[in-house]
Amino acid sequence: PAMLDTLSSEPETSRALIAAQADKLEQRAADLRAMTRQLHRRRVTKRMLEVLAVDEADIDLLEASLLIAWLDNPELDVSAYLEDFDRFAAAAADSLAEDMDDDDDDGLKRVEQLRDFLFAENGFHGSRSQYYHHSNSYLNEVLDDREGLPITLAVVFLELAQRTGIEGLSGLGLPGHFMVVYRPESKGEKDEDEDETEAESHFIDVFDGGRFVSRAEAEDLVRGITGSGIRPEHLESPSKQDIVLRMLRNLVGLEMDAGNPEVARPYIDLILDISPEEAGERFLAMLSGGNAPQLVGPNGISTVAEFFDTWADVSSFIEADNLDLSDFYRPAVTLNQYPEKTVGLPLGLFPSFV
């Protein structure tokens, strides 16, 4: 009361001083909250790098995937979810043991039984009505809701298989639609002319209840999503680190598409911490931090395609400077010319042209 009496003697001046002090305190509080977020992100990054630093077979993909969710939810108890999943895997192992004959070592049959346990008996399914919701990328929510994206459901399926001793399963990083593939170990000599992909691989669409699909069906699915088919490199199993990076890129894409580059920044930073050579993410980090270069140019077909809407049409500059395009290496010029615009000109030679 005494202080109020003193302040009341000069009400306007006092009000201004109090408001200024309040602004300082609010800014200080905001700075402390930002520092707390940075400390948490460093903690997540440190643990992620520890998880991924071991041999491929020893990487706990489930924990790495939960760490992505922990990045956005500091209150998430990762250890509790790992313990719950171990209990779930023990239940799966008991279920498989009940259904198997003592002398039955059919790996494909065990995969089918695991598929039935996860999808038919426990209700895991692909999210169709809210496909692009963040919860489908957070593995804790996928486990809680039993609903997710192809890649997060694949992580659940693969980690359940690993914990129940089923071998031969790995991820299949098809463009636009992640799957799981079962490749049984070869029994006996393999014919040199035999197509291993066709004859020994079983594609599993975990987004569609674990349905087995043929190579042709997978090709049609990918073509319907991306407009192009499956290339040989798409059939190579990604590493667990690659799976983690793809999950993070999904989140980056959600935020960039929503016009929230600053929200995407923690995902981009984590990608760069895991894989520092990722040039595309380094460029996105500059954009999300408000530190975009004044001038950039495409380098290669994939870069042109990824940022096509962003590239300026340089045709007017070519005309203003009266440049003769015949002075440039023609194949390199053609790479940057499209019906809508010309996005760049070659700058040098490496190894033949850029």
Short mmCIF file of C-alpha atoms in Angstrom, two decimals, residues 202-344:
data_model
loop_
_atom_site.label_atom_id
_atom_site.label_comp_id
_atom_site.label_asym_id
_atom_site.label_seq_id
_atom_site.Cartn_x
_atom_site.Cartn_y
_atom_site.Cartn_z
CA HIS A 202 7.85 -60.31 -50.25
CA PHE A 203 6.61 -56.72 -50.13
CA ILE A 204 4.42 -55.89 -47.11
CA ASP A 205 2.22 -52.78 -47.11
CA VAL A 206 2.00 -52.04 -43.39
CA PHE A 207 -0.26 -49.05 -44.11
CA ASP A 208 -2.82 -51.47 -45.52
CA GLY A 209 -3.01 -53.94 -42.66
CA GLY A 210 0.23 -55.71 -43.55
CA ARG A 211 -1.07 -56.86 -46.91
CA PHE A 212 1.43 -58.69 -49.09
CA VAL A 213 1.74 -56.94 -52.45
CA SER A 214 3.49 -57.93 -55.65
CA ARG A 215 6.24 -55.93 -57.30
CA ALA A 216 3.74 -54.82 -59.95
CA GLU A 217 1.25 -53.64 -57.31
CA ALA A 218 3.99 -51.73 -55.51
CA GLU A 219 5.02 -50.17 -58.82
CA ASP A 220 1.44 -49.04 -59.51
CA LEU A 221 1.12 -47.60 -56.01
CA VAL A 222 4.34 -45.60 -56.27
CA ARG A 223 3.51 -44.40 -59.76
CA GLY A 224 0.10 -43.20 -58.55
CA ILE A 225 1.75 -41.15 -55.80
CA THR A 226 4.87 -39.82 -57.52
CA GLY A 227 4.17 -40.15 -61.23
CA SER A 228 7.23 -42.34 -61.75
CA GLY A 229 8.03 -45.97 -61.14
CA ILE A 230 10.41 -47.89 -58.92
CA ARG A 231 14.12 -47.72 -59.68
CA PRO A 232 16.62 -50.40 -58.61
CA GLU A 233 18.02 -48.25 -55.81
CA HIS A 234 14.55 -48.00 -54.28
CA LEU A 235 14.66 -51.75 -53.62
CA GLU A 236 17.75 -51.48 -51.45
CA SER A 237 16.95 -51.61 -47.74
CA PRO A 238 17.63 -48.28 -46.03
CA SER A 239 19.77 -48.18 -42.92
CA LYS A 240 18.11 -47.40 -39.61
CA GLN A 241 19.70 -43.96 -39.74
CA ASP A 242 18.16 -43.42 -43.17
CA ILE A 243 14.75 -44.31 -41.72
CA VAL A 244 15.21 -41.78 -38.92
CA LEU A 245 16.22 -39.11 -41.45
CA ARG A 246 13.19 -39.85 -43.59
CA MET A 247 10.90 -39.48 -40.56
CA LEU A 248 12.48 -36.12 -39.78
CA ARG A 249 12.13 -34.99 -43.40
CA ASN A 250 8.43 -35.82 -43.23
CA LEU A 251 8.11 -33.33 -40.38
CA VAL A 252 10.22 -30.75 -42.22
CA GLY A 253 7.93 -31.12 -45.23
CA LEU A 254 4.80 -30.63 -43.13
CA GLU A 255 6.08 -27.36 -41.70
CA MET A 256 7.57 -26.01 -44.92
CA ASP A 257 4.33 -26.76 -46.79
CA ALA A 258 2.41 -24.95 -44.04
CA GLY A 259 4.68 -21.92 -44.38
CA ASN A 260 6.32 -22.45 -40.99
CA PRO A 261 10.07 -22.65 -41.73
CA GLU A 262 10.95 -21.52 -38.21
CA VAL A 263 9.02 -24.48 -36.75
CA ALA A 264 10.88 -26.81 -39.10
CA ARG A 265 14.25 -25.59 -37.85
CA PRO A 266 14.68 -28.10 -34.96
CA TYR A 267 14.06 -31.03 -37.35
CA ILE A 268 16.50 -29.59 -39.88
CA ASP A 269 19.13 -29.03 -37.20
CA LEU A 270 18.76 -32.62 -36.00
CA ILE A 271 19.12 -33.91 -39.57
CA LEU A 272 22.34 -31.93 -39.94
CA ASP A 273 23.64 -33.19 -36.60
CA ILE A 274 22.99 -36.77 -37.68
CA SER A 275 24.22 -36.32 -41.24
CA PRO A 276 26.23 -33.09 -41.65
CA GLU A 277 26.70 -33.55 -45.41
CA GLU A 278 23.00 -33.00 -46.21
CA ALA A 279 23.23 -29.96 -48.50
CA GLY A 280 19.49 -29.63 -49.05
CA GLU A 281 18.84 -29.41 -45.32
CA ARG A 282 21.65 -26.88 -44.91
CA PHE A 283 19.90 -24.66 -47.45
CA LEU A 284 16.57 -25.12 -45.64
CA ALA A 285 18.28 -24.25 -42.36
CA MET A 286 19.35 -20.92 -43.84
CA LEU A 287 15.80 -20.26 -45.05
CA SER A 288 14.21 -21.21 -41.73
CA GLY A 289 16.64 -19.02 -39.82
CA GLY A 290 15.86 -15.95 -41.92
CA ASN A 291 19.40 -16.01 -43.30
CA ALA A 292 18.76 -16.99 -46.90
CA PRO A 293 21.49 -16.16 -49.42
CA GLN A 294 20.73 -13.32 -51.80
CA LEU A 295 21.33 -15.51 -54.81
CA VAL A 296 21.34 -19.26 -55.25
CA GLY A 297 21.18 -21.45 -58.30
CA PRO A 298 20.17 -25.03 -59.04
CA ASN A 299 22.80 -27.74 -59.19
CA GLY A 300 21.47 -30.83 -60.88
CA ILE A 301 18.06 -32.10 -61.92
CA SER A 302 16.97 -33.14 -58.42
CA THR A 303 17.69 -29.69 -57.00
CA VAL A 304 15.79 -28.00 -59.82
CA ALA A 305 12.79 -30.24 -59.17
CA GLU A 306 12.80 -29.92 -55.38
CA PHE A 307 12.73 -26.12 -55.39
CA PHE A 308 11.17 -25.55 -58.82
CA ASP A 309 8.57 -23.02 -57.64
CA THR A 310 11.27 -21.04 -55.83
CA TRP A 311 13.69 -20.54 -58.72
CA ALA A 312 13.40 -17.24 -60.54
CA ASP A 313 13.06 -17.07 -64.31
CA VAL A 314 16.40 -15.69 -65.53
CA SER A 315 15.27 -15.24 -69.13
CA SER A 316 14.96 -11.46 -68.76
CA PHE A 317 18.53 -11.24 -67.42
CA ILE A 318 19.80 -13.30 -70.33
CA GLU A 319 18.06 -10.97 -72.77
CA ALA A 320 19.18 -7.79 -70.94
CA ASP A 321 22.82 -8.87 -71.03
CA ASN A 322 22.45 -10.08 -74.62
CA LEU A 323 23.97 -13.43 -73.74
CA ASP A 324 24.55 -15.89 -76.57
CA LEU A 325 23.49 -19.31 -75.21
CA SER A 326 25.51 -21.00 -77.93
CA ASP A 327 28.58 -19.95 -75.95
CA PHE A 328 27.51 -22.35 -73.18
CA TYR A 329 27.70 -26.12 -73.15
CA ARG A 330 24.37 -27.06 -74.68
CA PRO A 331 23.45 -30.10 -72.52
CA ALA A 332 24.02 -28.03 -69.38
CA VAL A 333 21.82 -25.21 -70.73
CA THR A 334 19.06 -27.69 -71.56
CA LEU A 335 19.03 -29.06 -68.01
CA ASN A 336 17.93 -25.64 -66.77
CA GLN A 337 15.39 -24.81 -69.48
CA TYR A 338 11.71 -25.63 -68.97
CA PRO A 339 8.56 -24.55 -70.79
CA GLU A 340 7.65 -22.29 -67.85
CA LYS A 341 11.06 -20.70 -67.29
CA THR A 342 14.83 -20.89 -67.51
CA VAL A 343 16.15 -21.41 -63.99
CA GLY A 344 19.89 -20.98 -64.51
#
